[in-house]
Short mmCIF file of C-alpha atoms in Angstrom, two decimals:
data_model
loop_
_atom_site.label_atom_id
_atom_site.label_comp_id
_atom_site.label_asym_id
_atom_site.label_seq_id
_atom_site.Cartn_x
_atom_site.Cartn_y
_atom_site.Cartn_z
CA MET A 104 1.48 27.08 17.51
CA LEU A 105 -2.24 27.33 16.84
CA PRO A 106 -4.32 30.23 15.47
CA PRO A 107 -5.92 32.44 18.13
CA LEU A 108 -9.42 31.40 19.16
CA PRO A 109 -12.16 33.79 18.00
CA GLN A 110 -14.08 36.02 20.35
CA SER A 111 -17.35 34.45 21.44
CA LEU A 112 -20.13 36.19 19.53
CA PRO A 113 -22.85 37.42 21.92
CA ILE A 114 -26.23 35.84 21.22
CA VAL A 115 -27.89 39.25 20.94
CA ARG A 116 -25.62 40.18 18.03
CA LEU A 117 -26.51 37.04 16.12
CA THR A 118 -30.21 37.52 16.87
CA GLY A 119 -30.30 40.88 15.10
CA LEU A 120 -29.12 39.54 11.73
CA PRO A 121 -31.51 37.78 9.33
CA PRO A 122 -30.79 34.03 9.01
CA ARG A 123 -28.96 34.26 5.69
CA TRP A 124 -26.60 36.93 6.94
CA LYS A 125 -25.74 35.03 10.08
CA TRP A 126 -24.26 32.38 7.80
CA GLU A 127 -22.62 34.95 5.52
CA ALA A 128 -20.87 36.46 8.55
CA VAL A 129 -19.79 33.16 10.08
CA ARG A 130 -18.43 31.63 6.89
CA ARG A 131 -16.22 34.68 6.28
CA HIS A 132 -14.60 34.42 9.70
CA PRO A 133 -11.01 33.28 9.03
CA PHE A 134 -11.10 30.86 11.97
CA PHE A 135 -14.10 29.12 10.40
CA VAL A 136 -12.27 28.89 7.07
CA TRP A 137 -9.27 27.34 8.85
CA GLY A 138 -11.15 25.19 11.31
CA TRP A 139 -14.18 23.70 9.58
CA PRO A 140 -12.49 20.51 8.21
CA ARG A 141 -10.65 19.92 11.49
CA ALA A 142 -13.81 20.44 13.54
CA ARG A 143 -15.67 17.97 11.32
CA ARG A 144 -12.99 15.35 11.95
CA PHE A 145 -13.15 16.01 15.69
CA ARG A 146 -16.93 15.71 15.87
CA LYS A 147 -17.03 12.57 13.77
CA THR A 148 -14.29 10.99 15.90
CA ALA A 149 -15.81 12.10 19.19
CA SER A 150 -19.22 10.64 18.28
CA GLY A 151 -17.91 7.45 16.68
CA PRO A 152 -18.40 3.99 18.20
CA SER A 153 -14.67 3.54 18.85
CA SER A 154 -14.34 6.70 20.95
CA ALA A 155 -15.88 6.17 24.35
CA SER A 156 -14.37 9.18 26.13
CA PRO A 157 -12.45 12.44 25.55
CA PHE A 158 -9.28 10.55 26.49
CA ASP A 159 -9.42 8.54 23.27
CA VAL A 160 -9.71 11.75 21.25
CA LEU A 161 -6.90 13.64 22.98
CA LEU A 162 -4.33 10.85 23.18
CA GLY A 163 -3.72 11.33 19.45
CA GLY A 164 -1.18 14.10 20.15
CA PRO A 165 -0.80 17.43 18.27
CA GLU A 166 -3.25 16.56 15.46
CA ALA A 167 -5.99 15.71 17.96
CA LEU A 168 -5.26 18.89 19.90
CA GLU A 169 -5.50 20.91 16.66
CA GLU A 170 -8.89 19.35 15.93
CA LEU A 171 -10.08 20.10 19.47
CA HIS A 172 -8.87 23.69 19.06
CA ALA A 173 -10.89 24.01 15.84
CA HIS A 174 -13.95 22.47 17.50
CA THR A 175 -13.62 24.94 20.39
CA GLY A 176 -13.33 27.99 18.15
CA ILE A 177 -16.23 27.06 15.90
CA ASN A 178 -18.41 26.55 18.98
CA LEU A 179 -17.51 30.10 19.99
CA LEU A 180 -18.90 31.22 16.62
CA ALA A 181 -22.27 29.69 17.63
CA VAL A 182 -22.12 26.92 15.04
CA SER A 183 -23.77 23.64 16.03
CA GLY A 184 -23.57 20.31 14.27
CA LEU A 185 -21.10 19.44 11.52
CA PRO A 186 -19.74 22.68 10.02
CA PRO A 187 -20.08 22.77 6.22
CA SER A 188 -17.52 24.16 3.80
CA PRO A 189 -17.50 27.97 3.73
CA ALA A 190 -18.20 27.67 0.00
CA THR A 191 -21.68 26.36 0.86
CA GLU A 192 -24.48 28.76 -0.03
CA PHE A 193 -27.17 29.60 2.51
CA ASP A 194 -29.90 27.62 0.71
CA GLU A 195 -27.82 24.46 1.20
CA VAL A 196 -27.02 25.01 4.89
CA GLU A 197 -28.71 22.73 7.40
CA PRO A 198 -31.49 24.60 9.28
CA GLY A 199 -30.50 25.51 12.81
CA LEU A 200 -26.75 25.35 12.09
CA ILE A 201 -26.19 28.70 13.79
CA VAL A 202 -27.78 29.27 17.18
CA PRO A 203 -30.18 30.63 18.23
CA THR A 204 -32.31 28.42 16.01
CA ALA A 205 -35.59 30.26 16.48
CA GLU A 206 -36.34 33.27 14.29
CA GLN A 207 -39.67 34.19 15.93
CA PRO A 208 -40.05 37.59 17.62
CA ALA A 209 -40.45 35.70 20.91
CA TYR A 210 -40.27 32.04 21.84
CA GLN A 211 -39.71 29.67 24.76
CA PRO A 212 -36.19 28.24 24.43
CA PRO A 213 -35.83 24.48 24.88
CA VAL A 214 -33.64 23.13 27.68
CA ARG A 215 -30.84 22.38 25.21
CA ASP A 216 -30.65 26.06 24.21
CA LEU A 217 -30.58 27.15 27.85
CA ILE A 218 -27.73 24.76 28.62
CA SER A 219 -25.91 26.01 25.52
CA LEU A 220 -26.23 29.58 26.79
CA LEU A 221 -24.66 28.59 30.11
CA LEU A 222 -21.79 26.83 28.36
CA ARG A 223 -21.13 29.93 26.26
CA GLU A 224 -21.57 32.61 28.91
CA LEU A 225 -20.25 31.23 32.23
CA PRO A 226 -16.55 31.59 33.12
CA SER A 227 -14.45 28.43 33.25
CA GLN A 228 -14.33 28.32 37.04
CA GLU A 229 -18.11 28.44 37.37
CA LEU A 230 -18.50 25.78 34.66
CA ASN A 231 -16.20 23.44 36.60
CA ALA A 232 -18.12 24.04 39.82
CA LEU A 233 -21.43 23.49 38.01
CA ALA A 234 -20.10 20.22 36.58
CA LEU A 235 -19.34 18.97 40.09
CA ILE A 236 -22.74 20.03 41.38
CA ALA A 237 -24.50 18.36 38.43
CA ALA A 238 -22.49 15.18 39.02
CA GLN A 239 -23.60 15.22 42.65
CA ALA A 240 -27.23 15.70 41.62
CA GLY A 241 -27.02 12.83 39.16
CA GLY A 242 -25.44 10.45 41.66
CA MET A 243 -21.96 10.28 40.10
CA ILE A 244 -20.51 11.85 43.25
CA GLY A 245 -21.78 10.83 46.67
CA THR A 246 -23.23 13.31 49.14
CA GLY A 247 -21.42 11.80 52.12
CA SER A 248 -24.69 11.72 54.09
CA GLU A 249 -26.43 8.76 55.68
CA PRO A 250 -29.34 7.13 53.79
CA VAL A 251 -32.58 9.03 54.28
CA ASP A 252 -36.20 8.37 53.42
CA PRO A 253 -36.86 9.40 49.81
CA ILE A 254 -38.47 12.74 49.09
CA LEU A 255 -41.43 12.36 46.73
CA ASP A 256 -42.46 14.77 44.01
CA GLU A 257 -46.07 15.65 43.24
CA ASP A 258 -46.45 12.44 41.23
CA GLY A 259 -45.12 10.28 44.05
CA VAL A 260 -41.78 9.68 42.30
CA PRO A 261 -38.76 9.66 44.66
CA ILE A 262 -36.41 12.61 44.28
CA ALA A 263 -32.77 11.61 44.63
CA PRO A 264 -31.33 13.12 47.85
CA GLY A 265 -28.32 14.15 45.79
CA ARG A 266 -30.46 16.66 43.90
CA VAL A 267 -31.62 18.31 47.10
CA VAL A 268 -28.07 18.54 48.46
CA ALA A 269 -26.77 19.75 45.08
CA ALA A 270 -29.40 22.50 44.91
CA ASP A 271 -28.36 23.64 48.39
CA THR A 272 -24.69 23.52 47.35
CA LEU A 273 -25.43 25.73 44.34
CA ARG A 274 -27.11 28.30 46.57
CA ARG A 275 -24.02 28.43 48.81
CA VAL A 276 -21.41 28.82 46.07
CA PRO A 277 -19.91 32.34 46.32
CA SER A 278 -19.88 33.55 42.71
CA GLU A 279 -20.80 36.86 41.08
CA ALA A 280 -21.21 35.08 37.73
CA PHE A 281 -23.93 32.86 39.21
CA ASP A 282 -25.76 35.85 40.68
CA ARG A 283 -25.87 38.21 37.71
CA PRO A 284 -28.31 37.90 34.78
CA LEU A 285 -27.07 36.57 31.45
CA ASP A 286 -26.41 39.36 28.98
CA ILE A 287 -29.33 38.32 26.80
CA PRO A 288 -33.02 39.34 26.76
CA LEU A 289 -34.24 36.23 28.62
CA PHE A 290 -37.11 36.62 31.11
CA PHE A 291 -39.17 34.66 33.57
CA ILE A 292 -42.70 36.03 33.23
CA ASN A 293 -45.40 35.52 35.82
CA PRO A 294 -48.43 34.53 33.72
CA PHE A 295 -50.79 35.62 36.53
CA GLU A 296 -49.37 39.14 36.79
CA ARG A 297 -51.17 42.09 35.24
CA LYS A 298 -50.12 42.80 31.65
CA ALA A 299 -48.90 46.38 32.16
CA PRO A 300 -45.96 45.73 34.56
CA VAL A 301 -44.84 42.71 32.53
CA VAL A 302 -44.82 44.71 29.29
CA ASP A 303 -43.06 47.60 31.03
CA ALA A 304 -40.25 45.37 32.38
CA VAL A 305 -39.72 43.66 29.03
CA GLU A 306 -39.78 46.92 27.08
CA LYS A 307 -37.15 48.52 29.33
CA SER A 308 -34.77 45.62 28.78
CA ARG A 309 -35.55 45.51 25.06
CA ALA A 310 -34.75 49.22 24.77
CA ARG A 311 -31.47 48.76 26.62
CA PHE A 312 -30.31 46.02 24.26
CA ARG A 313 -31.30 48.08 21.22
CA ASP A 314 -29.42 51.11 22.58
CA ASP A 315 -26.33 48.99 23.25
CA LEU A 316 -26.38 47.60 19.70
CA PRO A 317 -27.30 50.51 17.41
CA GLU A 318 -26.00 48.80 14.27
CA LEU A 319 -28.38 45.87 14.71
CA ALA A 320 -31.25 48.07 15.87
CA LYS A 321 -30.89 50.00 12.62
CA ILE A 322 -31.22 46.79 10.63
CA VAL A 323 -34.41 45.90 12.49
CA ARG A 324 -35.89 49.34 11.81
CA GLU A 325 -35.06 49.10 8.12
CA ARG A 326 -36.16 45.54 7.40
CA ALA A 327 -37.41 46.44 3.94
CA SER A 328 -34.05 47.70 2.73
CA SER A 329 -31.74 45.70 5.00
CA GLU A 330 -31.14 42.89 2.50
CA LYS A 331 -29.74 45.23 -0.15
CA LYS A 332 -27.74 47.16 2.43
CA LEU A 333 -26.25 44.00 3.92
CA GLU A 334 -25.44 42.71 0.46
CA ALA A 335 -23.53 45.92 -0.30
CA GLN A 336 -21.69 45.79 3.02
CA PHE A 337 -20.52 42.22 2.56
CA ALA A 338 -19.61 43.00 -1.06
CA ALA A 339 -17.32 45.76 0.24
CA TRP A 340 -15.72 43.24 2.60
CA ASP A 341 -15.27 40.69 -0.16
CA ALA A 342 -13.62 43.21 -2.46
CA ARG A 343 -11.28 44.60 0.19
CA GLU A 344 -10.27 41.21 1.64
CA GLY A 345 -10.29 39.11 -1.54
CA TRP A 346 -13.07 36.73 -0.52
CA ALA A 347 -14.55 34.54 -3.27
CA ALA A 348 -16.01 31.03 -3.51
CA GLY A 349 -15.51 30.28 0.18
CA ARG A 350 -11.84 31.27 0.44
CA TYR A 351 -9.53 34.25 0.81
CA ASP A 352 -7.12 35.15 -1.98
CA GLU A 353 -4.71 38.02 -1.42
CA ALA A 354 -4.38 38.46 -5.19
CA LEU A 355 -8.07 39.47 -5.35
CA GLU A 356 -7.82 42.23 -2.74
CA ILE A 357 -8.57 45.75 -3.94
CA SER A 358 -8.65 49.15 -2.23
CA ASN A 359 -11.81 50.75 -0.87
CA LYS A 360 -11.50 53.37 -3.60
CA ARG A 361 -11.61 50.74 -6.33
CA ALA A 362 -14.38 48.93 -4.45
CA ALA A 363 -16.45 52.11 -4.45
CA VAL A 364 -16.18 52.31 -8.25
CA ARG A 365 -16.93 48.62 -8.74
CA ASN A 366 -19.96 48.57 -6.43
CA GLN A 367 -21.16 52.09 -7.25
CA ALA A 368 -20.94 52.92 -3.55
CA GLY A 369 -20.77 56.61 -4.38
CA SER A 370 -17.52 57.41 -2.61
CA GLU A 371 -14.51 55.84 -0.99
CA SER A 372 -15.87 56.79 2.44
CA SER A 373 -19.13 54.96 1.67
CA ALA A 374 -17.19 51.84 0.73
CA THR A 375 -15.13 52.19 3.91
CA ASP A 376 -18.26 52.48 6.05
CA ALA A 377 -19.74 49.42 4.35
CA TYR A 378 -16.53 47.47 4.97
CA LYS A 379 -16.51 48.45 8.66
CA ALA A 380 -20.14 47.35 9.03
CA ALA A 381 -19.29 43.92 7.63
CA PHE A 382 -16.32 43.71 10.00
CA PHE A 383 -18.71 44.28 12.90
CA TYR A 384 -21.04 41.51 11.75
CA ILE A 385 -18.20 39.02 11.28
CA PHE A 386 -16.22 39.70 14.45
CA GLY A 387 -18.80 41.19 16.81
CA THR A 388 -16.77 44.32 17.56
CA ALA A 389 -16.08 47.69 15.95
CA TYR A 390 -13.35 48.03 13.34
CA THR A 391 -9.97 49.51 14.15
CA PRO A 392 -6.69 48.74 12.38
CA ASP A 393 -5.42 46.97 15.51
CA MET A 394 -8.59 44.88 15.81
CA ARG A 395 -8.36 43.90 12.15
CA LEU A 396 -4.79 42.75 12.68
CA LYS A 397 -5.67 40.83 15.84
CA LEU A 398 -9.00 39.26 14.85
CA HIS A 399 -8.59 38.85 11.09
CA ALA A 400 -5.02 39.00 9.81
CA GLU A 401 -3.39 36.98 12.60
CA VAL A 402 -5.93 34.19 12.09
CA ARG A 403 -6.03 34.44 8.31
CA ALA A 404 -2.27 33.99 8.19
CA TRP A 405 -2.89 30.37 9.21
CA LEU A 406 -4.60 29.77 5.87
CA LEU A 407 -1.19 30.23 4.22
CA PRO A 408 1.86 27.95 4.16
CA ALA A 409 4.09 28.54 7.19
CA ALA A 410 6.82 30.15 5.07
CA GLU A 411 4.41 32.85 3.83
CA ARG A 412 2.79 33.86 7.13
CA ASP A 413 5.32 36.42 8.32
CA GLY A 414 5.27 38.18 4.95
CA TYR A 415 1.48 38.37 4.98
CA LEU A 416 1.41 39.76 8.52
CA SER A 417 4.10 42.30 7.64
CA ARG A 418 2.02 43.50 4.67
CA ASN A 419 -0.95 43.83 7.01
CA GLY A 420 0.69 46.01 9.61
CA LYS A 421 2.35 43.65 12.06
CA LYS A 422 5.77 44.82 13.16
CA ALA A 423 8.59 42.29 13.05
CA THR A 424 9.80 41.01 16.41
CA SER A 425 13.48 40.28 16.85
CA ASP A 426 14.51 36.98 18.38
CA SER A 427 16.01 38.81 21.35
CA ASN A 428 12.61 40.32 22.19
CA ARG A 429 10.57 37.16 21.83
CA ALA A 430 9.02 35.70 24.96
CA ARG A 431 11.09 32.92 26.42
CA ARG A 432 10.09 30.06 28.64
CA PRO A 433 11.32 30.28 32.22
CA ARG A 434 14.36 28.15 32.84
CA GLY A 435 14.00 25.04 34.94
CA GLY A 436 10.20 25.17 35.03
CA GLN A 437 7.05 24.40 33.09
CA ASP A 438 5.75 26.76 30.46
CA ALA A 439 2.36 28.38 31.07
CA ALA A 440 0.47 25.93 28.87
CA ALA A 441 1.95 22.87 30.56
CA LYS A 442 1.32 24.40 33.97
CA TRP A 443 -2.35 24.73 33.05
CA VAL A 444 -2.60 20.95 32.70
CA THR A 445 -1.16 20.22 36.11
CA ASP A 446 -2.95 23.11 37.85
CA ALA A 447 -6.42 22.10 36.61
CA GLY A 448 -6.91 25.10 34.36
CA GLY A 449 -5.34 27.64 36.68
CA LEU A 450 -8.20 27.29 39.15
CA GLY A 451 -6.09 27.52 42.29
CA GLY A 452 -8.13 29.58 44.74
CA ASP A 453 -7.36 31.99 47.51
CA SER A 454 -6.69 30.73 50.99
CA LEU A 455 -9.90 29.69 52.72
CA SER A 456 -11.04 30.07 56.29
CA GLU A 457 -11.39 26.87 58.30
CA ASP A 458 -15.17 27.13 58.56
CA ARG A 459 -15.51 27.37 54.76
CA ALA A 460 -13.05 24.53 54.23
CA SER A 461 -15.07 22.24 56.50
CA GLN A 462 -18.44 22.54 54.78
CA ASP A 463 -20.29 19.55 53.26
CA ARG A 464 -18.01 17.37 51.15
CA PHE A 465 -18.20 15.48 47.90
CA THR A 466 -16.91 11.91 48.04
CA PRO A 467 -15.61 11.01 44.56
CA ARG A 468 -15.81 7.45 43.30
CA GLU A 469 -12.20 6.81 42.43
CA ASP A 470 -11.40 4.40 39.62
CA PRO A 471 -7.73 3.32 39.43
CA VAL A 472 -8.02 2.68 35.70
CA GLU A 473 -9.42 6.14 34.97
CA THR A 474 -6.89 7.74 37.31
CA ALA A 475 -4.03 6.09 35.42
CA LYS A 476 -5.64 7.10 32.15
CA LEU A 477 -5.88 10.69 33.34
CA ALA A 478 -2.20 10.70 34.29
CA GLU A 479 -1.29 9.49 30.81
CA LEU A 480 -3.57 12.12 29.28
CA GLU A 481 -1.94 14.88 31.30
CA LYS A 482 1.48 13.71 30.20
CA ARG A 483 0.59 13.63 26.51
CA VAL A 484 -1.45 16.83 26.45
CA ARG A 485 1.36 18.64 28.26
CA ALA A 486 3.79 17.44 25.60
CA ALA A 487 1.37 18.34 22.80
CA LEU A 488 0.80 21.85 24.16
CA SER A 489 4.53 22.36 24.49
CA GLU A 490 5.17 21.10 20.96
CA CYS A 491 2.47 23.37 19.54
CA GLY A 492 3.83 26.36 21.47
CA SER A 493 0.33 27.15 22.72
CA ASP A 494 0.19 30.24 24.91
CA ALA A 495 -1.47 30.41 28.32
CA ALA A 496 -4.63 32.15 27.11
CA THR A 497 -5.31 29.54 24.44
CA ALA A 498 -4.65 26.72 26.86
CA ASP A 499 -6.97 28.21 29.45
CA ARG A 500 -9.81 28.58 26.94
CA LEU A 501 -9.31 25.01 25.78
CA SER A 502 -9.77 23.82 29.35
CA ALA A 503 -13.44 24.85 29.24
CA LEU A 504 -14.05 22.33 26.46
CA LEU A 505 -12.15 19.40 27.91
CA ASN A 506 -14.59 18.66 30.76
CA ARG A 507 -12.86 15.37 31.25
CA ALA A 508 -13.03 12.98 34.21
CA ILE A 509 -11.87 14.90 37.26
CA SER A 510 -8.90 13.68 39.24
CA PRO A 511 -8.81 14.07 43.03
CA ASP A 512 -6.35 16.97 42.72
CA GLU A 513 -8.55 18.76 40.19
CA LEU A 514 -11.59 18.15 42.37
CA GLU A 515 -9.80 19.75 45.34
CA SER A 516 -8.75 22.72 43.20
CA VAL A 517 -12.27 23.51 42.04
CA ARG A 518 -13.84 22.94 45.45
CA ASP A 519 -11.18 25.01 47.23
CA HIS A 520 -11.68 27.87 44.77
CA PHE A 521 -15.38 28.06 45.63
CA GLY A 522 -15.01 27.18 49.32
CA LEU A 523 -16.92 23.92 49.01
CA GLY A 524 -14.68 21.91 51.36
CA ARG A 525 -12.46 18.89 50.93
CA THR A 526 -12.98 15.29 49.94
CA GLY A 527 -11.78 11.94 51.16
CA GLU A 528 -10.94 10.60 54.58
CA ASP A 529 -9.83 13.97 55.95
CA ALA A 530 -13.38 15.29 55.64
CA GLY A 531 -14.83 16.05 59.04
CA SER A 532 -18.25 17.16 60.12
CA PRO A 533 -19.44 20.61 59.11
CA SER A 534 -18.44 23.29 61.57
CA ASP A 535 -21.12 25.12 63.48
CA PRO A 536 -21.51 28.82 62.80
CA ASP A 537 -20.14 31.16 65.42
#
């Protein structure tokens, strides 16, 4: 088993907090406390000279999968680079550790930040399709077309035909996720337009985001006093949850009533409100007892020895489950996590009409060595997932981070899901529209 992955924190929530308090929120997240040393090992291994591909990282078995799981979860918390110990104070944290890196009222995001937004916001299926389209644009996957005269850009530099075909492919992909705006205040502004309509459009969106996030809007309105208020809110969290020196200690936990006396909050209800505000900053959602159990306690239990986890969860409101009621694997078949490996992340699509299935094709460059390596990877990851008891949801979210070399079967699965046609010798000419 592995601890549940955290909810991805929306960029707009992180943007509303001052830089120091972004770190204070992230380092108190129990997944960060559990995952930071494992994620550091993963990132050092993945970037080392002896690790040329994700295969070399994942073939290590359960330990490597645990490190990948930690790396995945900490990415969801918007942490970039090597995560430091949660005991690290803000003044010692590397600048730009938590995205977005810019603290200006407005700025032009670099390409890296835009790509990061896509990786965080797009569903897994769209990410897989985008990976194929990008590979086609970069020449890793052939277009299947005859050689043509190069298209030149304004500087006379040839544009790879693959980019033109890939751009057309992207336009034809049927996907609501590709057609809706990202849920962040990101605009394309026409610099030659009159000022009034531009300001009006931006202000309407700005107001909508502020209305949707009243807690953060209140912080922005009260900049002068927000530091003291945030300090009191996180102090209420620390007292209630026993947080000190970068770790949680159940022996240090006290009630909200005692916290109110200690922090001179004025009343138990004031301390409770402060605690709930800190919960919102840490987890990105409003406090309820069920959400605390799901997002905090069930992850924090992994900071304890295995023998103590059930007792901790019981003390924090989780009802015991009898063995007879526990979920069981289906007999004679794969469990959900193993099935994810062989089904390419559960991307099997609906049945497709013949005209959609006969559109332009990708022609993958097959490498027998990589194909054999992929087969070995699938075998070992399937065994590792089974050994860890990973559930289907965790396995599916891990698939978004694998982004490994794509086998022919996986390629077919992604292309079929989006109606992009088939590959290989069975590819015919595109059908004419009726």
